[in-house]
Tab-separated table of C-alpha atoms in Angstrom:
chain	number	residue	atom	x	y	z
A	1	UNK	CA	-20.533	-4.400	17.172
A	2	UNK	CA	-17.297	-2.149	17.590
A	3	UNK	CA	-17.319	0.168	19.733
A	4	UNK	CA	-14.396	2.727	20.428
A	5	UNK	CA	-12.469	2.280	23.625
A	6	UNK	CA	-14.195	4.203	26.264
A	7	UNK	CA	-10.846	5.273	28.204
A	8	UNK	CA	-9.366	6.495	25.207
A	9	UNK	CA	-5.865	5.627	25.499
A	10	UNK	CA	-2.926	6.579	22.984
A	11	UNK	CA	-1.049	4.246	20.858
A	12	UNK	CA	2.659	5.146	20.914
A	13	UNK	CA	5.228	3.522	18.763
A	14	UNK	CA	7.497	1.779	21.206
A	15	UNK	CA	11.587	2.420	21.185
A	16	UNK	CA	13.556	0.525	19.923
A	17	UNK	CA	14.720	-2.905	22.625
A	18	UNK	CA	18.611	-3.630	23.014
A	19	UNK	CA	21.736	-2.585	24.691
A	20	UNK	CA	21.485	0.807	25.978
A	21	UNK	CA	24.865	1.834	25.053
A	22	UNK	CA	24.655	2.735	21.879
A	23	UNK	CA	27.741	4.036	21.728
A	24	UNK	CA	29.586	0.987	22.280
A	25	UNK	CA	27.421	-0.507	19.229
A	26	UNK	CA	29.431	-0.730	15.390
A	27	UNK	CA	28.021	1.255	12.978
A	28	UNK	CA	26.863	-1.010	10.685
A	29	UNK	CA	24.477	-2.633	13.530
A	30	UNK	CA	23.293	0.869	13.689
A	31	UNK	CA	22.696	0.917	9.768
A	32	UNK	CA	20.976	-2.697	10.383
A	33	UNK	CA	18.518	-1.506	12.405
A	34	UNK	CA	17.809	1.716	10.330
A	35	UNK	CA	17.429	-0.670	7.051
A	36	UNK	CA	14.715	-2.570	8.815
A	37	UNK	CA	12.372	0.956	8.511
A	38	UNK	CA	9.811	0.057	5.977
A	39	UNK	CA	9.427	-3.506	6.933
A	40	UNK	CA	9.438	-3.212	11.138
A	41	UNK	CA	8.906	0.794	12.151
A	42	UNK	CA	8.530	-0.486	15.876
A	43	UNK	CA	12.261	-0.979	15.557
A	44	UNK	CA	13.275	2.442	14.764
A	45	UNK	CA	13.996	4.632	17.506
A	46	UNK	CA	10.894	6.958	17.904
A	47	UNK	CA	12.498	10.341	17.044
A	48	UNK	CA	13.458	8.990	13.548
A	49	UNK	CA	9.820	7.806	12.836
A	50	UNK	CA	8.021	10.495	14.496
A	51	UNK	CA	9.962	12.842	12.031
A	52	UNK	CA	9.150	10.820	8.965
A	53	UNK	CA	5.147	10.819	10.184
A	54	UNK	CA	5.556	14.757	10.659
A	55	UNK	CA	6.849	15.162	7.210
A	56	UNK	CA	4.058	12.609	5.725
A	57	UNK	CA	1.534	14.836	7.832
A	58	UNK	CA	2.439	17.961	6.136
A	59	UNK	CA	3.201	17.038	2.714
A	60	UNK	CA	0.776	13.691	1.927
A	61	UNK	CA	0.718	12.327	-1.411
A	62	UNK	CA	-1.938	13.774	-3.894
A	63	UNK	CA	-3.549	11.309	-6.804
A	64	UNK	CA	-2.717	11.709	-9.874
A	65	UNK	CA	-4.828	11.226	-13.050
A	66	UNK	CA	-2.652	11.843	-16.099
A	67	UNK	CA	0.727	12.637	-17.188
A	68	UNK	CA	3.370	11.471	-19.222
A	69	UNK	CA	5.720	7.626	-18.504
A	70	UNK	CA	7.319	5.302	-20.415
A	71	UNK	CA	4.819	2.415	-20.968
A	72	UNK	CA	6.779	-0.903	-21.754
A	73	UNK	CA	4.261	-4.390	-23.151
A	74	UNK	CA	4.428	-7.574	-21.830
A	75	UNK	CA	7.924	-8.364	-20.057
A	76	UNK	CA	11.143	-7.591	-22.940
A	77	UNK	CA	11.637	-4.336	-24.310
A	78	UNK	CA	12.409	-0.562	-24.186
A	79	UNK	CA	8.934	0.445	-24.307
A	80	UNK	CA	7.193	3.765	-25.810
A	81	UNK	CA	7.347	7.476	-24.142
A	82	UNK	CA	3.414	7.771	-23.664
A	83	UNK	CA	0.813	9.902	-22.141
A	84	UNK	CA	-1.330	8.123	-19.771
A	85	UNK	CA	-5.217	9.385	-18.851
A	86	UNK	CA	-7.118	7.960	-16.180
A	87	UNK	CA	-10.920	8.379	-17.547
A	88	UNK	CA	-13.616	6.582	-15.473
A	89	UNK	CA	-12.441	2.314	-14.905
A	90	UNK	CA	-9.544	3.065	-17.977
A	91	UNK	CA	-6.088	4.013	-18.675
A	92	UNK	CA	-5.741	5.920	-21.995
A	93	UNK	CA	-1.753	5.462	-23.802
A	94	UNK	CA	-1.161	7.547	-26.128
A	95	UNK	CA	1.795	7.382	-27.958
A	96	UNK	CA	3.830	10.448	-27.583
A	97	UNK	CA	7.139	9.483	-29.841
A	98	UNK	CA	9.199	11.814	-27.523
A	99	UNK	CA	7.200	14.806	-27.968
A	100	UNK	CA	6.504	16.732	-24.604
A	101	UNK	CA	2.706	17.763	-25.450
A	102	UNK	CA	-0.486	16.237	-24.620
A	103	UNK	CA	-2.888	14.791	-27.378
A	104	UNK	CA	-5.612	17.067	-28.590
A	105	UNK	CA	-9.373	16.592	-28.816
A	106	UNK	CA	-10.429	13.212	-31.012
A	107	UNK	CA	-6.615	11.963	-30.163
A	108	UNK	CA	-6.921	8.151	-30.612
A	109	UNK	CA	-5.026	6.100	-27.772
A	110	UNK	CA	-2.679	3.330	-28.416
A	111	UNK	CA	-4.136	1.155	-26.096
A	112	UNK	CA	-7.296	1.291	-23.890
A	113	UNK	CA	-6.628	-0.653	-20.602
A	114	UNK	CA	-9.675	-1.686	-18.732
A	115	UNK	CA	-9.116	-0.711	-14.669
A	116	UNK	CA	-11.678	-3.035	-13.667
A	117	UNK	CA	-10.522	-6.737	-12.441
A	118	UNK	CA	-6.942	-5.372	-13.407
A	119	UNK	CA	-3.793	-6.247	-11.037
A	120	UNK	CA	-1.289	-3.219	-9.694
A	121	UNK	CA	1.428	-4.157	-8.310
A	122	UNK	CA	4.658	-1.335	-7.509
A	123	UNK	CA	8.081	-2.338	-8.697
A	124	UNK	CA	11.486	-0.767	-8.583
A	125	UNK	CA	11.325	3.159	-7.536
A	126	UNK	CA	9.667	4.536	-10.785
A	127	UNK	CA	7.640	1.376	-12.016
A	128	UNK	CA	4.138	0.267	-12.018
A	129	UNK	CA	2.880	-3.766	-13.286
A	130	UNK	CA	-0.755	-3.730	-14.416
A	131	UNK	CA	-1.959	-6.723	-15.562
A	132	UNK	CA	-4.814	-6.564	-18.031
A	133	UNK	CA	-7.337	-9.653	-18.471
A	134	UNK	CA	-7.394	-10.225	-21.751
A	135	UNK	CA	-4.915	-7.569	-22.564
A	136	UNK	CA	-1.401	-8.982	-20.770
A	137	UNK	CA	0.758	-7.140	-18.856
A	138	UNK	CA	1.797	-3.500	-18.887
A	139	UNK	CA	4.739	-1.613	-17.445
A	140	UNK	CA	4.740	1.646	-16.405
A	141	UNK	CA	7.936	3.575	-15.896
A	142	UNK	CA	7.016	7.133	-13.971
A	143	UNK	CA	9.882	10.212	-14.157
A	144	UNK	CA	10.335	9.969	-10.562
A	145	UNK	CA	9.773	7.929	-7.657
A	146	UNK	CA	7.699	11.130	-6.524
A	147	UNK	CA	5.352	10.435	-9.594
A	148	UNK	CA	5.310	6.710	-9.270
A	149	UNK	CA	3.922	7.479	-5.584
A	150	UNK	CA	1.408	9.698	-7.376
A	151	UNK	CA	0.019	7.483	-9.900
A	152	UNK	CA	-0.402	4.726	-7.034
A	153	UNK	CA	-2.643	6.832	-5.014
A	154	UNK	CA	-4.609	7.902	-8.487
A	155	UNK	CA	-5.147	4.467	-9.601
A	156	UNK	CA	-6.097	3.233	-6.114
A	157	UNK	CA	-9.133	5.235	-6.235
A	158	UNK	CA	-10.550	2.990	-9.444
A	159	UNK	CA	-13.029	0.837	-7.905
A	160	UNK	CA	-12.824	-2.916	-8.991
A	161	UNK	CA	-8.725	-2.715	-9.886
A	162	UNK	CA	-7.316	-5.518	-7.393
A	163	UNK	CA	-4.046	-3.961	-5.303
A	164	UNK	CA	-1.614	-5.132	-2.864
A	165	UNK	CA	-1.559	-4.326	0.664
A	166	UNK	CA	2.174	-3.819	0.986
A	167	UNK	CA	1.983	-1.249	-1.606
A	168	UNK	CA	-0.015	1.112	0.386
A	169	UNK	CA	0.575	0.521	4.032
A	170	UNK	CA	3.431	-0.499	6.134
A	171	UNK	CA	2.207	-3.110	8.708
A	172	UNK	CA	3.242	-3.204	12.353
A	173	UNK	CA	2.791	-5.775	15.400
A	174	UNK	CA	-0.018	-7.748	15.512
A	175	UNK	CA	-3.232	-6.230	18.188
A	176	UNK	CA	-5.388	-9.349	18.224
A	177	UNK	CA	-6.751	-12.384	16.887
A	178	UNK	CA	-9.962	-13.776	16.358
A	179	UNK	CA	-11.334	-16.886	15.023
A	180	UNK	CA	-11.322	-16.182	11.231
A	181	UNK	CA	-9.267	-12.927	11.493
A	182	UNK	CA	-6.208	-11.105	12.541
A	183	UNK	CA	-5.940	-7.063	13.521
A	184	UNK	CA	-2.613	-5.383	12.851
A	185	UNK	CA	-1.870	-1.552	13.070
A	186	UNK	CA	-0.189	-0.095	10.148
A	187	UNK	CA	0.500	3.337	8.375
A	188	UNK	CA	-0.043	4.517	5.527
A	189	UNK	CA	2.768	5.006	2.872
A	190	UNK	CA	1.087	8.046	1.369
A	191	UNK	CA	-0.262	10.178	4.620
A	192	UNK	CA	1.823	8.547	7.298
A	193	UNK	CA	-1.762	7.444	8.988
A	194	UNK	CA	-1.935	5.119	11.839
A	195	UNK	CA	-4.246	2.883	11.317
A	196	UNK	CA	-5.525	-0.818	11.882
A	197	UNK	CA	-5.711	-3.363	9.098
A	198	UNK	CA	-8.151	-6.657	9.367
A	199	UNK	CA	-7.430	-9.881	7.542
A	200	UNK	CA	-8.600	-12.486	7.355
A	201	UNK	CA	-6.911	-15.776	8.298
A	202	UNK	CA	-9.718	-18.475	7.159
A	203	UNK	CA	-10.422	-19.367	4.276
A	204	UNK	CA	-14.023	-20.744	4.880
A	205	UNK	CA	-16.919	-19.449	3.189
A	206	UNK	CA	-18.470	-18.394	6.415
A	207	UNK	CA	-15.473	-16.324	7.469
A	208	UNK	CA	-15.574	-14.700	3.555
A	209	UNK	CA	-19.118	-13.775	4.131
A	210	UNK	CA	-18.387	-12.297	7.118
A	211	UNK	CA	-15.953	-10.141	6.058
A	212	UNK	CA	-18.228	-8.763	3.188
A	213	UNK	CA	-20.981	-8.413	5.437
A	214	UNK	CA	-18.732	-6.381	7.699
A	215	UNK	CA	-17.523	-4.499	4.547
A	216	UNK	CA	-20.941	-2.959	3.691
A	217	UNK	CA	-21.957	-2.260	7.190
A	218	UNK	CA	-18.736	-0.454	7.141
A	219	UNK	CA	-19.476	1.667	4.330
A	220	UNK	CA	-22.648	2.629	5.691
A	221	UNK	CA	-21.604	3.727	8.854
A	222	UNK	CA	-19.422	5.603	6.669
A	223	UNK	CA	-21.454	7.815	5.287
A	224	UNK	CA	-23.135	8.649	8.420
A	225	UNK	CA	-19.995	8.851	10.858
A	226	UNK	CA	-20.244	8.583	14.687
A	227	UNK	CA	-17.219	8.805	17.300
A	228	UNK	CA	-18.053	5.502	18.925
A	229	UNK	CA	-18.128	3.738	15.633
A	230	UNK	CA	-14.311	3.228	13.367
A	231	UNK	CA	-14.277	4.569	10.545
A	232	UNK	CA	-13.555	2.705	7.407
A	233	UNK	CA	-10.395	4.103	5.639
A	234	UNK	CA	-9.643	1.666	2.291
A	235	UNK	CA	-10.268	-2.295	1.734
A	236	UNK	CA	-8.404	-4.722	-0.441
A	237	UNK	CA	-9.758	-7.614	-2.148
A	238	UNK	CA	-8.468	-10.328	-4.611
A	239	UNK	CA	-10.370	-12.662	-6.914
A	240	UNK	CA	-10.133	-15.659	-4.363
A	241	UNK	CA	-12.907	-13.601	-2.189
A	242	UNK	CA	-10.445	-12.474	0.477
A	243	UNK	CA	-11.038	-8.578	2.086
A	244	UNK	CA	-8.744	-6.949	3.811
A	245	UNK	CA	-10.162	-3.757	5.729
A	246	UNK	CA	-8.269	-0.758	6.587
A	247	UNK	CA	-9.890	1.232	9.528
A	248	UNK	CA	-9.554	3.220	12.443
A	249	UNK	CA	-7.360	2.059	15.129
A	250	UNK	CA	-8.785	1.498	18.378
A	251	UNK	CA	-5.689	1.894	20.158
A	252	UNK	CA	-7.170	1.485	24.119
A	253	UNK	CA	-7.720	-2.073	24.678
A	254	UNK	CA	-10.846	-4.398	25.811
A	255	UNK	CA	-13.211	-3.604	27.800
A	256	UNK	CA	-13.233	-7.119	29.173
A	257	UNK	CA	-9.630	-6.996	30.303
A	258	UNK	CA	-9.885	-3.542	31.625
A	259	UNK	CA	-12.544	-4.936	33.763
A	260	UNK	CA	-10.679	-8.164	34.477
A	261	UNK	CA	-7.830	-6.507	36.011
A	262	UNK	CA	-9.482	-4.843	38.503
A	263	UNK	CA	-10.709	-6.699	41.444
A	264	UNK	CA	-14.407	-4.342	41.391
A	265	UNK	CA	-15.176	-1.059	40.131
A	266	UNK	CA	-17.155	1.772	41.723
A	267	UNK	CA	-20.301	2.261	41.284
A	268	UNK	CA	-19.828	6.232	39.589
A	269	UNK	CA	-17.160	4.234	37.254
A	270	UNK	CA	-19.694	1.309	36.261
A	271	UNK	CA	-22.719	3.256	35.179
A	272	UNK	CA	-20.670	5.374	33.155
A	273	UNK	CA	-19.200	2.186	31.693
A	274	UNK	CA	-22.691	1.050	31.180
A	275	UNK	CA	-23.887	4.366	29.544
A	276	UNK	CA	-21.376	5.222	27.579
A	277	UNK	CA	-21.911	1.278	26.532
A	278	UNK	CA	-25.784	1.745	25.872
A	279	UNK	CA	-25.697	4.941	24.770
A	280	UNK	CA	-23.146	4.282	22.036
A	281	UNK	CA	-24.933	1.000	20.693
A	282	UNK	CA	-27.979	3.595	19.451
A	283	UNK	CA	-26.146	4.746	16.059
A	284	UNK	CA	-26.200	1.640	14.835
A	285	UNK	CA	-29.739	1.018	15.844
A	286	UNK	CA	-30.589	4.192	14.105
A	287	UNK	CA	-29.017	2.791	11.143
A	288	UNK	CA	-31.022	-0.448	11.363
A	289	UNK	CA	-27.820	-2.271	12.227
A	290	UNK	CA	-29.229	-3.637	15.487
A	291	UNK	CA	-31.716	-4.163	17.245
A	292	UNK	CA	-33.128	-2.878	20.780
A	293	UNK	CA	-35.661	-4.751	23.053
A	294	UNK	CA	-38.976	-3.068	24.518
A	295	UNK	CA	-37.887	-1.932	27.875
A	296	UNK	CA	-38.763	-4.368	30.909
A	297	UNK	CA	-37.583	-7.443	28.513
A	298	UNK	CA	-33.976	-7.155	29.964
């Protein structure tokens, strides 16, 4: 079961390791550093990040549905100026031939892309790969990055269209390892969220069905949320059964090495341990995710 950390320590994004001197660094390591941003944020100093999470706080990225982009087929070619619709598991082209105004009622589309077991994949700044079964690939070319950034968080809310982590979420150092999966924090390229992302590392079928067993417990919990249990944020998968889970991050540690580390605890500090323990595990028996024994079988 996971359980929140019951001493509720903060994560805080550590600065950045190296010669305290900056002065006496060259420029251009400075510009090093800075360039590493979107693939290592642990490495920028915290001022610069914090900023870029305050301004991702205030202004986050809203979907978008429809609007109008260049749509280019299959790899070679200039491509058509188009306006795109996102109705239900499709994306409605319709060919616009430069003009700036939507199509009107009965408007037949150019092509009707099916969302579902499609592949989106971000590009340069302003473009968007979907690759169609049956259909072959699709390029679309937003007006701005700003738009491009838009349509991603749009189409990400079609269930059943396969996406790539790194387009979402900026991944960070590595919290833990299990037997079948890893636990890294990361944020979110849209809010500036810090979250925790689960992957998994095996391959096995056992480790897959674990993961999707996890998955829908997860989205149950969900829809009945409780502080002591994380709440489940987005989840990749890919045709080759592999689920990645995006979720709260638990940012305080183990339990186990909290205890560990000290040589005994009180006796006020273990029976709140032990109740806080106990008294957190009933959400998920109320949910019929667990299971309690008759007292006196303990």
């Amino acid at each position: 079961m996971c359980l929140r950390w019951l001493f509720g320590a903060s994560a805080t994004v550590p600065e950045a390791a190296g010669n305290h001197h900056q002065e006496e660094q060259p420029s251009s390591r400075l510009k090093q550093q800075l360039s590493q941003k979107a693939r290592h944020p642990s490495v920028v100093p915290g001022s610069f990040y914090d900023r870029d999470l305050d301004f991702r706080y205030k202004h986050p990225v809203k979907g978008r549905d429809c609007g109008f982009c260049r749509v280019r087929e299959g790899g070679w070619g200039s491509g058509i100026d188009a306006y795109c619709t996102i109705e239900g598991h499709h994306l409605l082209v319709f060919a616009t031939d430069g003009s700036s105004a939507e199509p009107g009622p009965g408007a037949t589309p150019w092509k009707k892309l099916e969302l579902v077991g499609a592949h989106l994949a971000a590009q340069r700044k302003q473009e968007m790969v979907l690759s169609v079964p049956r259909a072959g690939h699709f390029t679309l070319v937003a007006p701005s990055p700003e738009e491009r950034m838009e349509w991603m968080v749009g189409l990400g809310k079609v269930p059943g269209l396969f996406r790539r982590v790194a387009d979402y979420y900026t991944l960070g150092k590595c919290w833990g390892q299990g037997a079948t999966c890893v636990v890294r924090e990361c944020w979110s390229r849209f809010t500036g969220h810090h979250l925790a992302l689960k992957s998994r590392v095996v391959s096995s079928r056992e480790a897959t069905e674990a993961m999707h067993n996890e998955l829908r417990i997860l989205q149950l919990c969900a829809k009945h949320p409780h502080p002591a249990i994380p709440l489940l944020h987005d989840f990749f998968f890919d045709n080759d059964g592999s689920i990645d889970l995006v979720m709260d991050l638990m940012a305080g540690g183990e339990l186990f090495d909290h205890v560990a580390m000290r040589e005994r605890l009180r006796e006020s500090e273990a029976r709140q341990v032990f109740k806080k323990v106990v008294g957190e595990a009933k959400p998920a028996q109320d949910l019929e995710l667990g299971r309690a024994d008759p007292p006196g079988t303990v």
